[in-house]
Structure formats: C-alpha cells, structure tokens
Amino acid sequence: MVCTTNDLSAWKDFPKGLRVLLLDEDSSSTAEIKSNLEAMDYIVYTFCNENEALSAISNEPGNFHVALVEVSGSNVNGSFKFLENAKDLPTIMTSNIHCLNTMMKCIALGAVEFLRKPLSEDKLRNIWQHVVHKAFNAGASAQSESLKPVKDSVASMLELKVELRQAETEYMEKTENVSLAQESNEHQSPASDKYPAPSTPQLKQGGRLLDDGDCQDHINCSIEKESAEQEGESKSVETTYAMSQETLQLGDPQSFVETVIKEEDNSTDGVKIENNICPNPQNKDGLKNSNGGAKKASGLHNSYRTRANRKKMKVDWTPELHKKFEQAVEKLGVDQAIPSRILELMKVEGLTRHNVASHLQKYRMHRRHILPKEDDRRWPQHRDQVQRSYYPHKPIMAYPPYHPNHALPPRPVYPMWGATGSHPAGVHMWGPPGYPPWPTTESWHWKPYPGMHADAWGCPVMPPHSPYSSFPQNASGSQSASMVNNSCGVTQKSFDLQPAEEIIDKVVKEAINKPWLPLPLGLKPPSTDSVLAELSRQGISSLAPPH
DNA sequence: ACGCTAATAT
DNA sequence: GATATTAGCG
C-alpha cells in the first residue's frame, strides 16, 4: 500500500508524511486545518462529504493513517456514518458544538478523540499519537498495511531509546515500551481493535453493580490479579481497563467513575513515575445521580501503556473508590463487612482483597478512635452514655437497615479522617472541599437520641435517663419497647421478649471482640471516670501512653 | 484460606 | 505524618 518500507525509512522524522483524511463541510475551516497540518508535514486529503471520504477509503484501503472529521450541526449523522464505516481508521472528531452526548456518541462509535474547535496547533500536531496507538493496540484484523510500518518504525525508535537509557543506568528492567511492543504483538485480542486511542483493550465487565444503580468502575491501570499475588512469579497477564462499549450507555454519561490506581515504577534513579491518568475532565455538568445526587467524576481514561512487570501497585482510594467501599460496608453492615465480601460487592476490577483489607483496617481504626470523641464532643451531656447508633446488626439487635432518605442533621460536623483540616492540596480523595473526607453524608449516622428521628431509624431510641443495665428497652419496661414499636410500625419481636442468657452473652462477647462496632443498646463503654477509678482502685495512678 | 493486627514502606 | 503494603498470627 501506501506505506512501504521506503516510507518507513523516510520516517526518521515521524510523523512527517502521515496521511490525514480531512472531512469537513466548511470549506474555510478545511483550508485552514489543511494548511496547518501541512505545515507540520502531514499529508492532507480533504473531503467535504462522508460518502466521498468513505469511498476514498474503500477504494484505497490503507491510504490514510488518521481521519479528522468535523461534526457539524447540520450533518451529525454524516459524521456518525463515517465513523461507523471507517472503523479501521483512527478517527478524530472535531466540532464547535461540545455537547457531551454528541461527544459520547462519537467515542462510542469508535472515535479516538473529540477535539473542540478551534483546533490549536498543539491539538493538530499530536494527532499522530492515535496512529501510533492504533498501530500498537489494534487487533490483527485492523493491522492494515498502513499501520504496520508505523508500528515497526516506532518500535525501532523506542528500542533505540531503550538502549540509550540502559547505557546510563545500572540495572533496569526491560523497558515497558519494549514490553509494550512485544505484548501488543502477543496478547492482542481480536476484539481489541478500534478503541479510542488512549484506552487500551479492556475486559468486559459483567453485571450490574450495587443495587442503587451506581456506576461501574474500572481501575484503569494495570494491577496484578489477586490470584497472582500468592503464586510466585507467574507472569501475570496485564490487563488495562478502560471503558467498554458494552457498558457504555450513551444517555448516561455519569456512569463513568474515575478510579485511579497509581502505579509506581522505581526506575533507574528511583524517581517515581506515577501513571496516573485522567485526562478528560470534560463533564462536570449535571452529573447527578437520580438516587441521591452523588457526584461522579467522569472521564475516559487514557491507559497509557500495558505493562507486564509485577511491580506492586498502589491503590489510590479515590473518593469514588472509597464510596463504593463504603457502600459495600453499609450494605453488609459494619460487622459483617469483611474484606472478601466487600471486595465482592465493590466489583472493582483488579482490586485485591488485600487492598480492601487494608482499607478496612484504616476505616475501622478511624471509627474506633475518632468517632467516640466526636460523639462526646457533640453531646457532652451524655458523656458517659456514649451511644453508637449505627448498628445494623441484624441477627441480634434487628436494627433497621440504613435508610437513605432520612434527614440529616443540619450542618453536621462529621469526623475527619485525616488531620483536622490540615490536609494540603491532596484532599482530592476525601471528597469535595468543605466536606470531611471520609464519612460522607450518607454514611455517617450519628443521631443523638434526644432529637433522633425514630421514624427513620426505627428504634435505637433510648431514653436519655435509661440505666445502663443491659437491654434497657426491656429492662426499663415494655413501655419503651412498645412505644418504639408503635411509633415506627416495625415489629421487633426480639425487643418484646426477655433476651435469653445466651443472647446476652453473645452480645457482650461480640462487643468485646469487636470493639470497633457500636455497642448494642444498653451497653455502654466504661466512662473515663470509671476506668480511672478502677485503675486507681488497683493501684495504678497513671496511664502509660498506648505505645 | 481468611481476617485481623502490627510492622514496614513510601 | 498519613496512608498503603506486607508479614505474621490465630
């Protein structure tokens, strides 16, 4: 075809000579773009309607490397038609209109990028990237003759670079770029062609997520699978996750959540390279979920490369990721929340149980250490009756599940995870500014019983004066129990019956074994005073710090 | 195997 | 110092 080995040798100054199909109905802008591109040594072929362009493609397949297509208001369908019929050609859409839906549709139809007009020189200059990406990431079917030379050429360039770098470094693993080249040769999946350039072939993701209809996340950077973590050196097949067309729903742009995992790469001098990619901050508008207005950062992720080394990945617990974590925990109930189940519920590709366990550990620590203080601080009058109200412990206490619609106390002061307000700019993971990072409004259910909304909570209402004998809802008379039952209309047989000894044992035991959990009703943690009193009774007058 | 905690690393 | 990973134990 047009790309021959001669071209290859001529491509020392790549991307010079790359052939651009320019489809634009507006002749003046066409001329401008053309001249700009030509100034950059691209070879430009212009067309003013899609049929012409398409026939040019079909007549001379492989003649073009990349297409630049205008999406005009008047002929949107023409653009789409082109897209659909030129799947083998990396196609960049350009437009004055930047309607998110249109953009989405273009991308969904296979466009590699959507550029807003006016097309700056920078934008134009870089269009070759899509050609290279295609050359390396497209399936064999799409490996047209025009791409092959590109690939070879680029590969050889990269190899050159590798040698140079190796010369100046002591030890270094095979450069990712090389493995990239090799991998794309070996692991190409047939279905992996014609995806947006920045994204690499993806795993399809099955099933829906949490029942609130939340979105699917993809970790867009390669992580090793959990199965690989126990086995020694099995070269784990790297997978890079990106948006899949199956999950793409045109009318539902908010269903993309940004989830980023940083990959750390201790290369030569120990400089950390973060492969943190989220290049398209495009749609911030109207990203409200119907079920609660959760804001979603969205973005198509440019997974830049596919790598095959076994470096440890660092999971970046973005707000989105954490939110899923939190939702999983909520769904399970704090006490039932164990790493494996959370992992299951989160349905995040690539996340390992270890990651979740680690996060869970922190989460619990946070709850354990910060919350009681918060509680105290907010209701000092009940200092020695710290009541932890969120306790959906089904088996024993039969608390009602989390109710998403309950009213929140106005301007609640939620506990912060990290230092109080001393987070620099890195708060990105802890939610929108002004909000405390971890506990989102949905997840923290601190209801002082004085003003508690029993309707929403169902029943963990306890008279402020209730004695701290066990099970005040029974001990203090059936009155409170029945009142509660009446008021919330929930039948709670367990409250009507005198708890069996074993139940009490179980509760107490559990309270002891799982200190991070809220205490069941009627149990209270020892007050500071009583602890001190007991200590002094035992002859201990001062406390050594916990460590 | 799994969950949890503590130690370790970044 | 905060946060994620790893190791070790039950």
Coordinates of C-alpha atoms (C1' of nucleotides) in Angstrom, one line a residue:
Chain A
M1 CA 0.0 0.0 0.0
V2 CA 1.0 3.5 0.6
C3 CA 3.1 2.6 3.4
T4 CA 6.1 0.7 2.3
T5 CA 9.4 0.0 3.7
N6 CA 10.5 3.1 1.9
D7 CA 8.1 5.1 3.8
L8 CA 9.5 3.5 6.9
S9 CA 12.9 4.7 6.2
A10 CA 11.6 8.1 5.3
W11 CA 10.0 8.2 8.7
K12 CA 13.0 9.1 10.6
D13 CA 11.2 12.3 11.2
F14 CA 8.0 10.7 12.1
P15 CA 5.2 11.8 11.9
K16 CA 6.1 13.6 8.8
G17 CA 4.2 12.2 5.9
L18 CA 1.4 10.7 7.8
R19 CA -1.7 10.8 5.7
V20 CA -4.7 12.6 7.1
L21 CA -8.1 12.3 5.8
L22 CA -9.9 15.5 6.5
L23 CA -13.6 15.6 6.3
D24 CA -15.2 18.9 6.9
E25 CA -18.1 20.6 5.2
D26 CA -17.0 24.0 6.0
S27 CA -14.5 24.8 3.3
S28 CA -12.9 27.7 5.0
S29 CA -12.1 25.8 8.1
T30 CA -11.0 22.9 6.0
A31 CA -8.5 25.1 4.3
E32 CA -7.2 26.4 7.5
I33 CA -6.8 23.0 9.1
K34 CA -5.2 21.6 5.9
S35 CA -2.6 24.3 5.8
N36 CA -1.9 23.9 9.4
L37 CA -1.4 20.2 9.1
E38 CA 0.7 20.6 6.0
A39 CA 2.9 23.0 7.8
M40 CA 3.6 20.1 10.2
D41 CA 4.4 17.8 7.3
Y42 CA 1.2 15.9 7.4
I43 CA -0.2 15.0 4.1
V44 CA -3.8 16.0 3.9
Y45 CA -6.6 14.8 1.8
T46 CA -9.8 16.8 2.1
F47 CA -13.3 15.7 1.6
C48 CA -16.5 17.6 2.0
N49 CA -18.9 14.8 2.5
E50 CA -18.8 11.5 4.1
N51 CA -19.6 9.4 1.1
E52 CA -16.7 10.8 -0.8
A53 CA -14.4 10.1 2.1
L54 CA -15.7 6.6 2.6
S55 CA -15.3 5.7 -1.0
A56 CA -11.8 7.0 -0.9
I57 CA -11.2 4.7 2.0
S58 CA -12.7 1.7 0.4
N59 CA -11.0 2.4 -2.9
E60 CA -7.7 2.6 -1.4
P61 CA -7.7 0.9 1.9
G62 CA -4.7 1.8 3.8
N63 CA -4.2 5.0 2.2
F64 CA -4.8 7.0 5.3
H65 CA -3.4 6.9 8.7
V66 CA -5.8 9.0 10.6
A67 CA -9.0 10.9 9.9
L68 CA -10.1 14.2 11.2
V69 CA -13.8 14.6 10.9
E70 CA -15.9 17.6 11.6
V71 CA -19.1 17.1 13.4
S72 CA -21.4 19.8 12.2
G73 CA -24.8 20.6 13.5
S74 CA -26.2 20.2 10.1
N75 CA -24.8 16.8 9.3
V76 CA -24.2 15.0 12.5
N77 CA -25.4 11.8 11.0
G78 CA -23.0 12.0 8.2
S79 CA -20.2 12.1 10.7
F80 CA -21.6 9.2 12.5
K81 CA -21.9 7.3 9.3
F82 CA -18.3 7.9 8.5
L83 CA -17.3 6.8 11.9
E84 CA -19.2 3.6 11.7
N85 CA -17.8 2.8 8.3
A86 CA -14.3 3.7 8.9
K87 CA -13.6 1.7 12.0
D88 CA -10.2 0.8 10.9
L89 CA -9.1 4.3 10.7
P90 CA -8.3 6.2 13.8
T91 CA -10.8 9.0 13.6
I92 CA -10.7 12.2 15.5
M93 CA -13.8 14.2 15.7
T94 CA -13.8 17.9 15.8
S95 CA -16.6 20.3 16.4
N96 CA -17.7 23.6 17.6
I97 CA -20.5 22.0 19.4
H98 CA -19.4 20.4 22.5
C99 CA -22.5 18.6 23.6
L100 CA -21.5 15.8 25.9
N101 CA -23.9 13.5 24.4
T102 CA -22.5 14.0 20.9
M103 CA -19.0 13.5 22.2
M104 CA -20.0 10.4 23.9
K105 CA -21.7 9.1 20.9
C106 CA -18.7 9.8 18.8
I107 CA -16.4 8.0 21.1
A108 CA -18.8 5.2 21.4
L109 CA -18.9 4.8 17.7
G110 CA -15.2 4.4 17.7
A111 CA -13.8 7.9 17.5
V112 CA -10.4 8.1 19.2
E113 CA -10.8 11.6 20.3
F114 CA -13.1 14.6 20.3
L115 CA -11.5 17.9 19.8
R116 CA -13.2 21.1 20.3
K117 CA -12.7 23.8 17.7
P118 CA -10.8 25.9 17.1
L119 CA -8.1 23.4 16.6
S120 CA -4.9 24.8 18.0
E121 CA -1.7 23.9 16.6
D122 CA -1.0 21.7 19.5
K123 CA -4.1 19.7 19.0
L124 CA -3.3 19.2 15.4
R125 CA 0.3 18.4 16.0
N126 CA -0.4 15.5 18.2
I127 CA -2.9 13.6 16.1
W128 CA -0.2 11.2 15.1
Q129 CA -0.4 9.7 18.6
H130 CA -3.6 8.0 17.6
V131 CA -1.9 6.4 14.7
V132 CA 0.8 5.0 16.9
H133 CA -1.7 3.9 19.4
K134 CA -3.7 2.1 16.8
A135 CA -0.6 0.6 15.4
F136 CA 0.3 -0.9 18.7
N137 CA -3.1 -1.7 20.1
A138 CA -5.3 -2.6 17.3
G139 CA -6.1 -6.2 16.7
A140 CA -4.6 -8.1 13.8
S141 CA -7.7 -7.5 11.8
A142 CA -7.1 -3.8 11.9
Q143 CA -3.5 -4.1 11.3
S144 CA -3.7 -2.5 7.9
E145 CA -0.7 -2.2 5.9
S146 CA -0.6 1.5 6.7
L147 CA -0.1 0.8 10.3
K148 CA 2.4 -1.9 10.2
P149 CA 5.2 0.4 9.1
V150 CA 4.2 2.8 11.7
K151 CA 4.5 0.2 14.3
D152 CA 7.8 -1.1 13.1
S153 CA 9.1 2.3 12.8
V154 CA 8.1 3.4 16.2
A155 CA 9.1 0.2 17.8
S156 CA 12.6 0.6 16.4
M157 CA 12.7 4.1 17.6
L158 CA 11.7 3.1 21.1
E159 CA 14.2 0.3 21.1
L160 CA 16.9 2.8 20.3
K161 CA 15.8 4.8 23.3
V162 CA 15.9 1.8 25.5
E163 CA 19.5 1.2 24.6
L164 CA 20.4 4.7 25.4
R165 CA 18.7 4.6 28.7
Q166 CA 20.2 1.3 29.6
A167 CA 23.6 2.6 28.9
E168 CA 23.2 5.2 31.5
T169 CA 21.6 3.2 34.1
E170 CA 22.9 0.4 36.3
Y171 CA 20.1 -2.0 36.2
M172 CA 16.9 -1.7 34.7
E173 CA 14.2 -4.0 33.9
K174 CA 13.1 -4.3 30.4
T175 CA 11.6 -1.1 29.4
E176 CA 8.0 -1.0 29.4
N177 CA 8.0 0.4 26.0
V178 CA 9.6 -2.7 24.7
S179 CA 7.3 -5.0 26.5
L180 CA 4.6 -2.9 25.2
A181 CA 5.7 -3.6 21.7
Q182 CA 6.0 -7.3 22.4
E183 CA 2.9 -7.5 24.3
S184 CA 0.8 -5.9 21.8
N185 CA 2.1 -8.4 19.4
E186 CA 1.4 -11.3 21.5
H187 CA -1.6 -10.5 23.5
Q188 CA -3.7 -8.8 21.1
S189 CA -7.2 -9.8 21.4
P190 CA -9.2 -10.0 18.2
A191 CA -11.8 -7.7 19.6
S192 CA -9.4 -5.1 20.6
D193 CA -9.3 -3.0 17.6
K194 CA -10.8 0.3 17.1
Y195 CA -11.0 1.6 20.6
P196 CA -10.3 5.1 21.5
A197 CA -6.7 5.6 21.2
P198 CA -5.8 6.4 24.8
S199 CA -7.6 3.5 26.0
T200 CA -6.4 0.0 25.6
P201 CA -8.3 -3.1 25.2
Q202 CA -10.5 -3.8 28.1
L203 CA -12.0 -6.5 30.0
K204 CA -15.7 -6.6 29.7
Q205 CA -17.4 -6.2 32.9
G206 CA -20.2 -8.2 33.8
G207 CA -23.3 -7.5 35.6
R208 CA -24.7 -4.6 37.4
L209 CA -23.2 -3.1 40.4
L210 CA -24.7 -2.2 43.7
D211 CA -28.4 -2.2 43.7
D212 CA -28.6 1.5 43.8
G213 CA -27.7 1.5 40.2
D214 CA -24.5 3.1 40.7
C215 CA -21.9 3.0 38.2
Q216 CA -19.2 0.6 37.3
D217 CA -15.8 1.5 38.0
H218 CA -12.8 0.4 36.2
I219 CA -9.4 0.6 37.5
N220 CA -7.7 2.0 34.6
C221 CA -4.3 1.0 35.3
S222 CA -2.9 -2.4 35.4
I223 CA -2.8 -4.2 38.6
E224 CA -2.0 -7.7 39.2
K225 CA -4.8 -10.0 39.8
E226 CA -5.1 -11.4 43.2
S227 CA -4.6 -14.9 42.0
A228 CA -1.2 -13.8 41.0
E229 CA -0.2 -12.5 44.3
Q230 CA 0.1 -15.7 46.1
E231 CA 1.7 -17.6 43.3
G232 CA 5.3 -16.7 42.9
E233 CA 6.4 -15.4 39.6
S234 CA 3.7 -16.2 37.3
K235 CA 3.9 -13.6 34.7
S236 CA 0.6 -12.1 35.3
V237 CA -1.2 -11.1 32.2
E238 CA -1.5 -7.5 32.5
T239 CA -4.8 -6.0 31.7
T240 CA -5.6 -2.5 31.3
Y241 CA -9.1 -1.5 32.0
A242 CA -11.0 1.0 30.1
M243 CA -14.4 1.8 29.3
S244 CA -16.0 -1.0 27.4
Q245 CA -18.5 -0.4 24.8
E246 CA -20.8 -2.9 26.3
T247 CA -21.1 -0.8 29.4
L248 CA -21.3 2.4 27.6
Q249 CA -24.6 4.0 27.6
L250 CA -25.0 7.0 25.5
G251 CA -27.6 8.7 27.5
D252 CA -25.9 8.1 30.7
P253 CA -22.6 9.8 30.8
Q254 CA -22.4 9.8 34.5
S255 CA -21.9 6.2 34.6
F256 CA -18.2 6.6 34.4
V257 CA -16.4 6.9 37.5
E258 CA -13.0 7.9 37.8
T259 CA -11.0 5.4 39.6
V260 CA -7.3 5.7 39.5
I261 CA -4.7 3.4 40.6
K262 CA -1.3 4.7 40.6
E263 CA 1.4 2.6 39.5
E264 CA 4.7 3.1 41.0
D265 CA 7.7 2.5 39.0
N266 CA 11.0 2.7 40.6
S267 CA 13.0 3.2 37.6
T268 CA 16.6 4.0 37.3
D269 CA 17.3 6.8 39.7
G270 CA 14.4 5.8 41.9
V271 CA 12.3 8.5 40.5
K272 CA 8.7 7.7 40.9
I273 CA 6.7 7.7 37.9
E274 CA 3.1 7.9 38.5
N275 CA 0.9 6.5 35.9
N276 CA -2.0 8.5 37.0
I277 CA -4.2 9.2 34.2
C278 CA -7.4 11.1 34.0
P279 CA -7.0 13.4 31.1
N280 CA -10.5 14.3 30.2
P281 CA -12.1 16.4 32.8
Q282 CA -14.8 17.1 30.5
N283 CA -18.1 16.7 32.0
K284 CA -18.8 18.2 35.3
D285 CA -22.2 19.4 34.4
G286 CA -25.3 17.8 35.6
L287 CA -23.7 14.8 36.9
K288 CA -26.3 14.0 39.3
N289 CA -27.4 10.6 40.1
S290 CA -31.1 10.1 40.3
N291 CA -30.7 8.4 43.5
G292 CA -29.2 10.9 45.7
G293 CA -27.1 13.3 43.6
A294 CA -23.9 11.6 44.1
K295 CA -21.4 13.5 42.1
K296 CA -19.3 11.4 39.8
A297 CA -16.2 12.4 38.3
S298 CA -16.2 11.0 34.9
G299 CA -13.7 10.5 32.4
L300 CA -12.4 8.3 29.8
H301 CA -9.2 7.1 30.9
N302 CA -6.1 7.0 29.0
S303 CA -4.4 4.0 30.0
Y304 CA -1.2 4.8 28.5
R305 CA 0.5 1.6 28.4
T306 CA 0.2 -2.0 29.0
R307 CA 2.9 -3.5 31.0
A308 CA 3.9 -6.9 32.0
N309 CA 6.0 -6.5 35.1
R310 CA 5.0 -7.5 38.5
K311 CA 5.5 -4.3 40.3
K312 CA 3.3 -3.6 43.3
M313 CA 0.6 -1.3 42.5
K314 CA -0.6 1.3 44.9
V315 CA -4.2 1.6 45.1
D316 CA -5.4 5.1 45.2
W317 CA -8.5 5.3 47.2
T318 CA -10.2 8.0 45.3
P319 CA -13.4 9.3 46.7
E320 CA -15.3 7.3 44.2
L321 CA -13.5 4.1 45.1
H322 CA -14.0 4.8 48.7
K323 CA -17.6 5.5 48.1
K324 CA -18.0 2.1 46.7
F325 CA -16.1 0.7 49.6
E326 CA -18.4 2.5 51.9
Q327 CA -21.5 1.4 50.2
A328 CA -20.4 -2.1 50.4
V329 CA -19.7 -1.8 54.0
E330 CA -23.0 -0.3 54.6
K331 CA -24.7 -2.9 52.6
L332 CA -23.1 -5.6 54.6
G333 CA -23.4 -3.9 57.9
V334 CA -20.3 -2.8 59.7
D335 CA -20.0 -6.0 61.5
Q336 CA -20.5 -8.2 58.5
A337 CA -18.1 -6.3 56.5
I338 CA -15.1 -8.4 55.8
P339 CA -12.7 -7.9 53.1
S340 CA -13.8 -10.6 50.8
R341 CA -17.4 -9.6 50.8
I342 CA -16.6 -6.0 50.4
L343 CA -14.5 -6.9 47.5
E344 CA -17.3 -8.8 46.1
L345 CA -19.7 -6.0 46.4
M346 CA -17.4 -3.4 45.2
K347 CA -16.9 -5.2 41.9
V348 CA -13.9 -3.2 41.1
E349 CA -11.7 -4.9 38.6
G350 CA -8.3 -5.5 39.8
L351 CA -8.8 -4.6 43.4
T352 CA -7.5 -7.2 45.7
R353 CA -8.7 -8.5 48.9
H354 CA -5.6 -7.2 50.5
N355 CA -6.3 -3.8 49.3
V356 CA -9.7 -3.9 50.8
A357 CA -8.5 -5.4 54.0
S358 CA -6.0 -2.6 54.4
H359 CA -8.5 0.0 53.7
L360 CA -10.9 -1.6 56.1
Q361 CA -8.4 -1.6 58.8
K362 CA -8.0 2.0 58.5
Y363 CA -11.6 2.6 58.3
R364 CA -12.2 0.7 61.5
M365 CA -9.4 2.5 63.2
H366 CA -11.0 5.7 62.2
R367 CA -14.3 4.7 63.5
R368 CA -12.9 3.4 66.7
H369 CA -10.7 6.3 67.5
I370 CA -12.3 9.3 66.1
L371 CA -16.0 8.7 66.4
P372 CA -16.3 8.4 70.1
K373 CA -14.6 11.6 70.6
E374 CA -16.9 13.3 68.1
D375 CA -19.8 11.8 69.8
D376 CA -18.6 13.1 73.0
R377 CA -17.8 16.5 71.7
R378 CA -21.2 16.8 70.2
W379 CA -23.2 15.6 73.1
P380 CA -21.2 16.2 76.1
Q381 CA -24.2 16.0 78.3
H382 CA -24.2 12.3 77.6
R383 CA -20.6 11.8 78.2
D384 CA -20.9 8.6 79.9
Q385 CA -23.6 7.3 77.8
V386 CA -21.9 7.2 74.5
Q387 CA -24.4 5.8 72.2
R388 CA -23.4 4.4 68.9
S389 CA -26.4 4.4 67.0
Y390 CA -25.5 3.0 63.7
Y391 CA -25.7 -0.6 64.3
P392 CA -27.4 -2.7 61.7
H393 CA -26.7 -5.8 63.4
K394 CA -29.5 -8.0 62.1
P395 CA -29.1 -11.2 64.0
I396 CA -29.1 -9.8 67.4
M397 CA -30.5 -6.4 67.6
A398 CA -32.5 -6.4 64.5
Y399 CA -31.9 -2.8 63.7
P400 CA -33.4 -1.4 60.7
P401 CA -31.1 -1.1 57.7
Y402 CA -29.7 2.0 56.6
H403 CA -32.3 4.3 55.3
P404 CA -31.0 6.6 52.6
N405 CA -33.8 9.2 52.8
H406 CA -33.6 10.1 56.4
A407 CA -33.0 13.7 57.1
L408 CA -29.6 14.7 58.2
P409 CA -28.9 17.0 61.0
P410 CA -28.3 20.4 59.6
R411 CA -24.6 21.2 59.2
P412 CA -23.4 18.1 60.8
V413 CA -19.9 18.1 62.0
Y414 CA -18.5 14.9 60.7
P415 CA -15.4 13.4 62.0
M416 CA -12.5 13.7 59.8
W417 CA -10.2 11.0 59.0
G418 CA -7.0 12.6 58.4
A419 CA -5.8 15.5 60.4
T420 CA -8.4 18.1 61.1
G421 CA -8.3 20.4 58.3
S422 CA -4.6 20.1 57.8
H423 CA -4.9 18.4 54.6
P424 CA -2.9 20.2 52.0
A425 CA -4.0 20.1 48.4
G426 CA -4.2 16.4 48.4
V427 CA -7.7 16.3 49.7
H428 CA -8.8 15.1 46.4
M429 CA -9.6 11.7 47.8
W430 CA -11.7 12.9 50.6
G431 CA -14.4 14.5 48.7
P432 CA -15.4 17.9 47.8
P433 CA -13.9 20.8 49.6
G434 CA -15.6 21.7 52.8
Y435 CA -16.7 18.2 53.3
P436 CA -14.9 15.9 55.5
P437 CA -13.1 13.3 53.6
W438 CA -14.2 10.1 54.8
P439 CA -17.6 10.0 56.2
T440 CA -19.9 11.1 53.6
T441 CA -23.2 12.4 54.5
E442 CA -24.8 9.1 53.6
S443 CA -22.7 7.0 55.7
W444 CA -22.4 8.6 59.0
H445 CA -25.4 8.2 61.1
W446 CA -24.9 9.9 64.2
K447 CA -28.1 10.6 65.8
P448 CA -28.2 11.9 69.2
Y449 CA -31.1 10.2 70.7
P450 CA -32.6 13.4 72.1
G451 CA -33.6 14.6 68.7
M452 CA -33.4 11.4 67.0
H453 CA -35.7 10.6 64.1
A454 CA -37.2 7.4 65.2
D455 CA -39.1 7.1 62.1
A456 CA -36.1 6.8 60.0
W457 CA -34.1 4.8 62.3
G458 CA -36.6 2.6 63.6
C459 CA -35.8 2.1 67.0
P460 CA -32.5 2.6 68.6
V461 CA -34.1 5.3 70.6
M462 CA -33.2 5.1 74.2
P463 CA -34.4 7.4 76.9
P464 CA -31.6 9.6 78.0
H465 CA -32.0 8.5 81.5
S466 CA -32.1 4.9 80.9
P467 CA -30.0 2.9 83.2
Y468 CA -27.1 1.1 81.9
S469 CA -28.2 -2.3 82.7
S470 CA -28.4 -4.4 79.7
F471 CA -31.2 -4.1 77.3
P472 CA -32.9 -1.1 78.6
Q473 CA -35.6 -1.5 76.0
N474 CA -36.7 -4.4 78.0
A475 CA -35.3 -3.7 81.4
S476 CA -36.8 -0.3 81.6
G477 CA -40.1 -1.8 80.9
S478 CA -42.0 -2.8 77.9
Q479 CA -43.2 0.7 77.7
S480 CA -40.3 2.0 75.7
A481 CA -40.3 -1.0 73.5
S482 CA -43.9 -0.9 72.7
M483 CA -43.7 2.8 72.2
V484 CA -40.9 2.3 69.8
N485 CA -42.7 -0.3 68.0
N486 CA -45.8 1.8 67.7
S487 CA -44.0 4.8 66.6
C488 CA -42.2 3.1 63.8
G489 CA -44.5 0.5 62.9
V490 CA -41.9 -2.1 62.8
T491 CA -42.4 -5.4 64.5
Q492 CA -39.4 -6.3 66.5
K493 CA -40.1 -9.3 68.4
S494 CA -36.7 -9.5 69.8
F495 CA -37.4 -6.5 71.8
D496 CA -40.6 -7.8 73.2
L497 CA -39.0 -10.8 74.7
Q498 CA -36.7 -11.0 77.5
P499 CA -33.4 -11.8 75.9
A500 CA -32.1 -15.2 76.6
E501 CA -29.0 -15.5 78.6
E502 CA -27.1 -16.8 75.7
I503 CA -28.1 -13.9 73.6
I504 CA -26.8 -11.5 76.2
D505 CA -23.6 -13.5 76.3
K506 CA -23.3 -13.3 72.6
V507 CA -23.9 -9.6 72.5
V508 CA -21.4 -9.0 75.2
K509 CA -18.9 -11.3 73.7
E510 CA -19.2 -9.6 70.4
A511 CA -18.9 -6.2 71.9
I512 CA -15.7 -7.3 73.4
N513 CA -14.3 -9.0 70.4
K514 CA -15.3 -6.3 68.0
P515 CA -14.6 -3.1 69.7
W516 CA -14.9 -1.1 66.6
L517 CA -18.5 -1.9 66.4
P518 CA -21.1 0.2 68.0
L519 CA -22.3 -1.1 71.2
P520 CA -25.7 -2.7 71.4
L521 CA -28.3 -0.9 73.1
G522 CA -28.0 -0.9 76.8
L523 CA -24.3 -1.5 76.8
K524 CA -22.1 1.4 77.2
P525 CA -18.4 1.8 77.2
P526 CA -16.9 2.5 80.5
S527 CA -16.6 6.1 81.2
T528 CA -13.3 7.6 81.6
D529 CA -14.1 8.3 85.2
S530 CA -15.0 4.7 86.0
V531 CA -11.9 3.5 84.2
L532 CA -9.7 5.8 86.2
A533 CA -11.5 4.9 89.4
E534 CA -11.0 1.2 88.7
L535 CA -7.3 1.8 87.9
S536 CA -6.7 3.7 91.0
R537 CA -8.5 1.1 92.9
Q538 CA -6.0 -1.4 91.5
G539 CA -3.2 0.9 92.5
I540 CA -2.5 2.3 89.1
S541 CA -2.4 6.0 89.2
S542 CA -1.2 7.0 85.8
L543 CA -1.5 5.6 82.4
A544 CA 1.3 5.0 80.1
P545 CA 0.6 6.0 76.5
P546 CA -0.9 3.3 74.4
H547 CA 2.5 2.7 72.8
Chain B
dA1 C1' -7.6 -19.8 53.5
dC2 C1' -9.1 -15.9 55.6
dG3 C1' -9.3 -12.0 58.7
dC4 C1' -7.0 -9.2 61.8
dT5 C1' -3.2 -6.6 63.8
dA6 C1' 1.1 -4.7 63.8
dA7 C1' 5.2 -3.6 61.4
dT8 C1' 7.1 -1.7 57.5
dA9 C1' 7.5 1.2 53.4
dT10 C1' 6.6 5.3 50.7
Chain C
dG1 C1' 2.6 12.1 59.5
dA2 C1' -0.6 9.8 56.7
dT3 C1' -1.6 6.0 54.1
dA4 C1' -0.9 1.8 51.7
dT5 C1' 1.5 -2.7 51.7
dT6 C1' 3.5 -6.7 53.9
dA7 C1' 4.2 -10.0 57.5
dG8 C1' 2.8 -12.8 61.0
dC9 C1' -0.5 -14.9 63.9
dG10 C1' -4.9 -17.2 65.3

